[in-house]
mmCIF file of C-alpha atoms in Angstrom:
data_model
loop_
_atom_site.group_PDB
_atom_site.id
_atom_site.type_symbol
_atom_site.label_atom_id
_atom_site.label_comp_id
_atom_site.label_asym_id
_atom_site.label_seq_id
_atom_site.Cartn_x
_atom_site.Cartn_y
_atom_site.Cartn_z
ATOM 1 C CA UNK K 27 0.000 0.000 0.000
ATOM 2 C CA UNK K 28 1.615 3.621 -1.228
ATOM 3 C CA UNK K 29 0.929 4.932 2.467
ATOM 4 C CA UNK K 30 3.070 8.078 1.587
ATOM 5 C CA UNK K 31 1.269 8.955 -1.553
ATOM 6 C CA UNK K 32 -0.080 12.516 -2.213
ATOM 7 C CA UNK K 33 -3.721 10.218 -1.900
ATOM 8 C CA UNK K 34 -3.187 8.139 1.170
ATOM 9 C CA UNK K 35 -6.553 8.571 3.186
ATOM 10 C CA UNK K 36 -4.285 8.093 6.664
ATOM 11 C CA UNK K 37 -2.180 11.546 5.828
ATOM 12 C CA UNK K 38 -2.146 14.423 3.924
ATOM 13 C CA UNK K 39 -5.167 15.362 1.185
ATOM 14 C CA UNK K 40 -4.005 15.372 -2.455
ATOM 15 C CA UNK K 41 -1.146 17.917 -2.805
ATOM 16 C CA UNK K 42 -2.241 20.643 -5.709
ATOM 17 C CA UNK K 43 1.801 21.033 -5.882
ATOM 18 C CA UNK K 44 3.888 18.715 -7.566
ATOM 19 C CA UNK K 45 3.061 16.588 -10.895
ATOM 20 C CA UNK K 46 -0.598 17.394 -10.888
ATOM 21 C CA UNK K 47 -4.075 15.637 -10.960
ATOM 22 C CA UNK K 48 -3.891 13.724 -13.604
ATOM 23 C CA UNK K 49 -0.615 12.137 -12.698
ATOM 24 C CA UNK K 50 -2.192 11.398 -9.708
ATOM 25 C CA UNK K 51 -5.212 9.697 -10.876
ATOM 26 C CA UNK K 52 -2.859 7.200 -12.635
ATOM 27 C CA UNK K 53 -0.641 7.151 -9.431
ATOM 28 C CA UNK K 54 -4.443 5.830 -8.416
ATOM 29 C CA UNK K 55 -4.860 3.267 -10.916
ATOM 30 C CA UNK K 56 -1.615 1.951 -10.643
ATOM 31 C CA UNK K 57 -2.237 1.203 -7.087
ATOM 32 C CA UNK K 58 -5.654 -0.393 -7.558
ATOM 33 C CA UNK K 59 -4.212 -2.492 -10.096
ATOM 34 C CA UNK K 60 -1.279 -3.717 -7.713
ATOM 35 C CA UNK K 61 -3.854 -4.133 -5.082
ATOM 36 C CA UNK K 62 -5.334 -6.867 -6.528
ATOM 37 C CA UNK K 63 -6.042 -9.278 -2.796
ATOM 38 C CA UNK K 64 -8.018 -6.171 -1.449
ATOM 39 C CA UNK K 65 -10.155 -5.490 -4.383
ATOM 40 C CA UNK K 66 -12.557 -8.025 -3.341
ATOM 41 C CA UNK K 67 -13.211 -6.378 0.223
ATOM 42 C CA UNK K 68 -13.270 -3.111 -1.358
ATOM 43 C CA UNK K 69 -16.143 -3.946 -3.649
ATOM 44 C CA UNK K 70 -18.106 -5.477 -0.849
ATOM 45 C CA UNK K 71 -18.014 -2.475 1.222
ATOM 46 C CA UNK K 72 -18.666 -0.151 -1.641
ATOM 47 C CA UNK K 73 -21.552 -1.874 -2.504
ATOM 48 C CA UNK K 74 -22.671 -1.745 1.030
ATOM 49 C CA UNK K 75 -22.108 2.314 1.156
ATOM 50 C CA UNK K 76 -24.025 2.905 -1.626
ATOM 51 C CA UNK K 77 -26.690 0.885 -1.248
ATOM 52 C CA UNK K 78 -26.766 2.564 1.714
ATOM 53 C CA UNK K 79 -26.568 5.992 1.180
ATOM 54 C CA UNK K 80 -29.596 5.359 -1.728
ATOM 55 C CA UNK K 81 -32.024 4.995 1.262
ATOM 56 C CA UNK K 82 -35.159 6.749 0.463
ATOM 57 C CA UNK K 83 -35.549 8.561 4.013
ATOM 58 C CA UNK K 84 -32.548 10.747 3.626
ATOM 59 C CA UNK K 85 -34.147 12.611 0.818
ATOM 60 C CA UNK K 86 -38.043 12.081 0.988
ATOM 61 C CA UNK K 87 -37.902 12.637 4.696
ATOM 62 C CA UNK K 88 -34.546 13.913 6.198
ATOM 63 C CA UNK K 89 -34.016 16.685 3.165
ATOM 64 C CA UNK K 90 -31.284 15.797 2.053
ATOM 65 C CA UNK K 91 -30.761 17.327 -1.528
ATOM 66 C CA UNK K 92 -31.795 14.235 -4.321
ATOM 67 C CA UNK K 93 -29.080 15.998 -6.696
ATOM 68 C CA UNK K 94 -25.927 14.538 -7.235
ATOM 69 C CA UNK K 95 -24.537 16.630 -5.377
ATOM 70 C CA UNK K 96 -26.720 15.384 -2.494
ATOM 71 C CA UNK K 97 -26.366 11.616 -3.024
ATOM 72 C CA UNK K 98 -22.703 11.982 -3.275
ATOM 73 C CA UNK K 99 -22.966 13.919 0.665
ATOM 74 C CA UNK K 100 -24.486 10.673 1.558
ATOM 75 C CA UNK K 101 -21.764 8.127 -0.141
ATOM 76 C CA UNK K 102 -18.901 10.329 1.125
ATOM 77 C CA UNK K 103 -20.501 9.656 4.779
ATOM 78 C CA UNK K 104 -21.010 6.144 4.464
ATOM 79 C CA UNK K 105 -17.732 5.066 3.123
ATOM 80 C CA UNK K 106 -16.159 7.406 5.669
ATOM 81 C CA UNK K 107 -17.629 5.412 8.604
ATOM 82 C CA UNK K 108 -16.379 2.286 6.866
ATOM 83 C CA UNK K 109 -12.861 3.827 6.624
ATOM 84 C CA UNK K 110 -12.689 4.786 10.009
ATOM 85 C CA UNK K 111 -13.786 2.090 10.953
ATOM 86 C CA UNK K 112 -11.135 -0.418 9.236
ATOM 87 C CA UNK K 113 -8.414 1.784 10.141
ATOM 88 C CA UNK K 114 -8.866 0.503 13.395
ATOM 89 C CA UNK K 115 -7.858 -3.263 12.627
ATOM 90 C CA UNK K 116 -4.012 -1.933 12.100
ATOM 91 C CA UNK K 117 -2.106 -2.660 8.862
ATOM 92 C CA UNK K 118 -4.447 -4.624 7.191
ATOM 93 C CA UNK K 119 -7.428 -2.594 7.961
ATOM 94 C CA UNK K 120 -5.537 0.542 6.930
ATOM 95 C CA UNK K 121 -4.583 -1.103 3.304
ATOM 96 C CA UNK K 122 -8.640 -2.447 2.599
ATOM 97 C CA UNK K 123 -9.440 1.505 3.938
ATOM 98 C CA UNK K 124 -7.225 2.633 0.952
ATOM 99 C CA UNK K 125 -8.155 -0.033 -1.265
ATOM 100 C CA UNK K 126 -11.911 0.956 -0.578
ATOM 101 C CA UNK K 127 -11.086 5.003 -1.084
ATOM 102 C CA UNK K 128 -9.205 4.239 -4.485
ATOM 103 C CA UNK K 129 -12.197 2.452 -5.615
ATOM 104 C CA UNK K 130 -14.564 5.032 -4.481
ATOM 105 C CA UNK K 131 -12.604 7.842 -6.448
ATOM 106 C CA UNK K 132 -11.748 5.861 -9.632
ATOM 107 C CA UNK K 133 -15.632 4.718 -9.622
ATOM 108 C CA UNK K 134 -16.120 8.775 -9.443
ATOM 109 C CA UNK K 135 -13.829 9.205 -12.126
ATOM 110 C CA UNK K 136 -15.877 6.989 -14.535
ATOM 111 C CA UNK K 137 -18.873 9.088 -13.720
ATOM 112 C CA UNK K 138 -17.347 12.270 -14.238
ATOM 113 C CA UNK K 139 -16.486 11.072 -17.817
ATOM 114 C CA UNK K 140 -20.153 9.829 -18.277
ATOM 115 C CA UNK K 141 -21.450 12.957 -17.162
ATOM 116 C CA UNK K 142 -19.344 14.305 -19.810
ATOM 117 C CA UNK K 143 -16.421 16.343 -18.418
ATOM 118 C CA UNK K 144 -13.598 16.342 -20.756
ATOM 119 C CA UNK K 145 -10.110 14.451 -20.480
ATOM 120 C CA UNK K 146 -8.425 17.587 -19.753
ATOM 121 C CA UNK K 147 -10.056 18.985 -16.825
ATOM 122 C CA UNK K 148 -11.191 15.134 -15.184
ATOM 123 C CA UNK K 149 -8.296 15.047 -12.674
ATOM 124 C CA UNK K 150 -9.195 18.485 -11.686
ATOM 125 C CA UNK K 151 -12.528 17.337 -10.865
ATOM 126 C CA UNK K 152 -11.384 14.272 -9.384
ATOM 127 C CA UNK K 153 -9.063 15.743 -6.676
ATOM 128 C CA UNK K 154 -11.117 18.663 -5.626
ATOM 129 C CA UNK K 155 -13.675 15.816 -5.193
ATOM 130 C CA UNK K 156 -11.443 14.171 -2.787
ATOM 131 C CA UNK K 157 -9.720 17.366 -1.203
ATOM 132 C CA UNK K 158 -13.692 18.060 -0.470
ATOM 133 C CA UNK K 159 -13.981 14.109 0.846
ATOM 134 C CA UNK K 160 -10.710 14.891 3.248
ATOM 135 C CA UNK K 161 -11.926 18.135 4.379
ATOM 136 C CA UNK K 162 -15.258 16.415 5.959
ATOM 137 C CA UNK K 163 -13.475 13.791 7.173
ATOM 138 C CA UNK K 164 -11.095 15.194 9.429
ATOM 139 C CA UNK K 165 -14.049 17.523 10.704
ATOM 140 C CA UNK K 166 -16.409 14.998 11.064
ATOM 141 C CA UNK K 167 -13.715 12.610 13.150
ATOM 142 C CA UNK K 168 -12.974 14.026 16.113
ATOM 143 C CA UNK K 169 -16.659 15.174 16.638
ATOM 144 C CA UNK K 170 -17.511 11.323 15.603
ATOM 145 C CA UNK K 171 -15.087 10.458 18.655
ATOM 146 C CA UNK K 172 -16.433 12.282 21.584
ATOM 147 C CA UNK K 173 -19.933 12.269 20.206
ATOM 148 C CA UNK K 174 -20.551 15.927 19.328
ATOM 149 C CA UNK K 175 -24.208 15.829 18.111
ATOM 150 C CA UNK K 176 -24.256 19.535 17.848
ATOM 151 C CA UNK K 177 -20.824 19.628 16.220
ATOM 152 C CA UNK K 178 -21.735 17.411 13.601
ATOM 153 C CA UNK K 179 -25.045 19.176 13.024
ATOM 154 C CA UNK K 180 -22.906 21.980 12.079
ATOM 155 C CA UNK K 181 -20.680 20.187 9.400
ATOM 156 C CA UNK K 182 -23.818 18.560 8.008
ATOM 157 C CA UNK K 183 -25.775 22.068 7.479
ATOM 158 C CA UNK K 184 -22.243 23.374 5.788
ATOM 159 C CA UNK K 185 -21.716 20.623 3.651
ATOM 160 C CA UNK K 186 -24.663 18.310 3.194
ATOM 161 C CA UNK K 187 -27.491 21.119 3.076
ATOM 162 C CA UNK K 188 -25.996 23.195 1.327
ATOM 163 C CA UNK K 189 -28.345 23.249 -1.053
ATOM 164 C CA UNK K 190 -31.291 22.525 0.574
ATOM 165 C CA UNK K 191 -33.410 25.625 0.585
ATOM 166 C CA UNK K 192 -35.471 24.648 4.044
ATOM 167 C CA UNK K 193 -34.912 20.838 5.250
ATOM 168 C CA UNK K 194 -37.347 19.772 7.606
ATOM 169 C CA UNK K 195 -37.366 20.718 11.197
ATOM 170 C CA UNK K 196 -35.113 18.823 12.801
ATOM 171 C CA UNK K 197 -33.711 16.906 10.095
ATOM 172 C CA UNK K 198 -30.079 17.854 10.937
ATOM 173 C CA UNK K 199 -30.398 16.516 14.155
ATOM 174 C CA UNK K 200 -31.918 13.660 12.739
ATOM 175 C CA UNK K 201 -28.878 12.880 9.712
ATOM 176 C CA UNK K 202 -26.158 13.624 12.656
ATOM 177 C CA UNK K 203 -28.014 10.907 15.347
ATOM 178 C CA UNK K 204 -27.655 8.664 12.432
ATOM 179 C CA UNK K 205 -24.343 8.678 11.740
ATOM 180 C CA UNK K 206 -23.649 8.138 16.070
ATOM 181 C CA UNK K 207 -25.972 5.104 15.612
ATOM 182 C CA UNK K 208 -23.838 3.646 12.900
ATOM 183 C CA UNK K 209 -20.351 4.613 14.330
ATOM 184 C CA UNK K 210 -21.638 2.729 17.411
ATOM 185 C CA UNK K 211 -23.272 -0.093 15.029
ATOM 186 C CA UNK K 212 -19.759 -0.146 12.810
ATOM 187 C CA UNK K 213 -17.812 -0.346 16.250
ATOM 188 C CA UNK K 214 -19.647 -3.510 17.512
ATOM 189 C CA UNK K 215 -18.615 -5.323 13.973
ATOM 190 C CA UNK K 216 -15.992 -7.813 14.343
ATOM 191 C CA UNK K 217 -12.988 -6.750 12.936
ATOM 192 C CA UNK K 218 -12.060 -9.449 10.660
ATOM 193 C CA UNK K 219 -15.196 -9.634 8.970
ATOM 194 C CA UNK K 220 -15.339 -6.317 8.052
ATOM 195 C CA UNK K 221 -11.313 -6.392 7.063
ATOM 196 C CA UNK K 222 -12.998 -9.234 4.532
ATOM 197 C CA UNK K 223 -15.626 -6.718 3.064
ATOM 198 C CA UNK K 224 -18.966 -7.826 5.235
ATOM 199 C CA UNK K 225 -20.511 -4.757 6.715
ATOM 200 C CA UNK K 226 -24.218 -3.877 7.668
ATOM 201 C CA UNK K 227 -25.528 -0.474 8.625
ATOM 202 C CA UNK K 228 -28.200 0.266 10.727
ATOM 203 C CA UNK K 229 -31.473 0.808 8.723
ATOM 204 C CA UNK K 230 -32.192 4.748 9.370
ATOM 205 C CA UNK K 231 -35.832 3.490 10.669
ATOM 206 C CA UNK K 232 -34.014 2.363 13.712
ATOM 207 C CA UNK K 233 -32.799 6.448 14.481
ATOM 208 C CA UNK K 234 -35.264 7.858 16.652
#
């Protein structure tokens, strides 16, 4: 695993110095290539995260914007938790963690290009997509750790709702008591089998 990479999830966020985005999306597909015994997990647990983050309550009830935009709030969060998660069952868990992030941002890539944004500017898009993905994640951690439901509230109203023009009362509070319940549900999984891509969430029924 290229832990020192310029796209290592357990460091720094992509560097917007040095040989620039599109060298590093092939840095990225290098890697997933070479990673070939954690590909396996990685799709398991990417499947999981977006299956996931398609529930319909997010949007139809929790207002959550059903834009792109919105559903890829959601995926970031879910394969975040995962991520975190793993990174917690040492070396190995670290590596499926990176495996699962490459996947997640070379699966982006092939949208981008279906969407059609051009060869030139795709690793542009790519990166600020995951400078965006780092930025969450290291605010969202620490509040994850000590349980800061009003903390998180406030990183899900910047980020996620951006775009919503009212979400429902309460719905913030509702999105950030979610993702407690699954840090607590993710915590409870046994480590190897979620180092071997099996991982359940919480349904977001069971969130009062």
């Amino acid at each position: 695993m290229a832990v020192q990479d310029t796209a290592s999830i357990h460091g720094r966020s992509p560097d917007a110095s040095g040989s620039g985005p599109l060298s590093w999306i092939k840095r990225l597909r290098g890697r997933w290539r070479r990673e070939g015994s954690r590909r396996d997990a990685a799709h398991r647990l990417y499947g999981a995260a977006v299956e996931q983050s398609r529930q319909p309550t997010f949007y139809a009830a929790w207002g959550v914007p059903d834009s792109r935009e919105g559903r890829l709030e959601m995926l970031n969060l879910h394969a975040m938790l995962l991520m975190r998660r793993l990174r917690s069952e040492g070396e190995e868990g670290r590596a499926v963690a990176q495996a699962l992030f490459d996947l997640m941002f070379l699966d982006l890539d092939r949208h981008l290009r279906e969407w059609g944004v051009g060869d030139l500017s795709i690793g542009k898009h790519v990166k600020k997509l995951a400078q965006s993905f780092f930025g969450r994640a290291a605010a969202l951690d620490p509040l994850l750790s000590s349980r800061d439901a009003a903390g998180i509230e406030d990183v899900l109203r910047r980020n996620v709702y951006t775009d919503a023009a009212s979400p429902p009362p309460a719905a913030i509070g509702r999105l950030a008591g979610y993702l407690l319940l699954q840090e607590a549900w993710l915590a409870g999984s046994e480590g190897p089998a979620i180092v071997g891509g099996l991982a359940t969430f919480a349904p977001p029924a069971a969130q009062s």
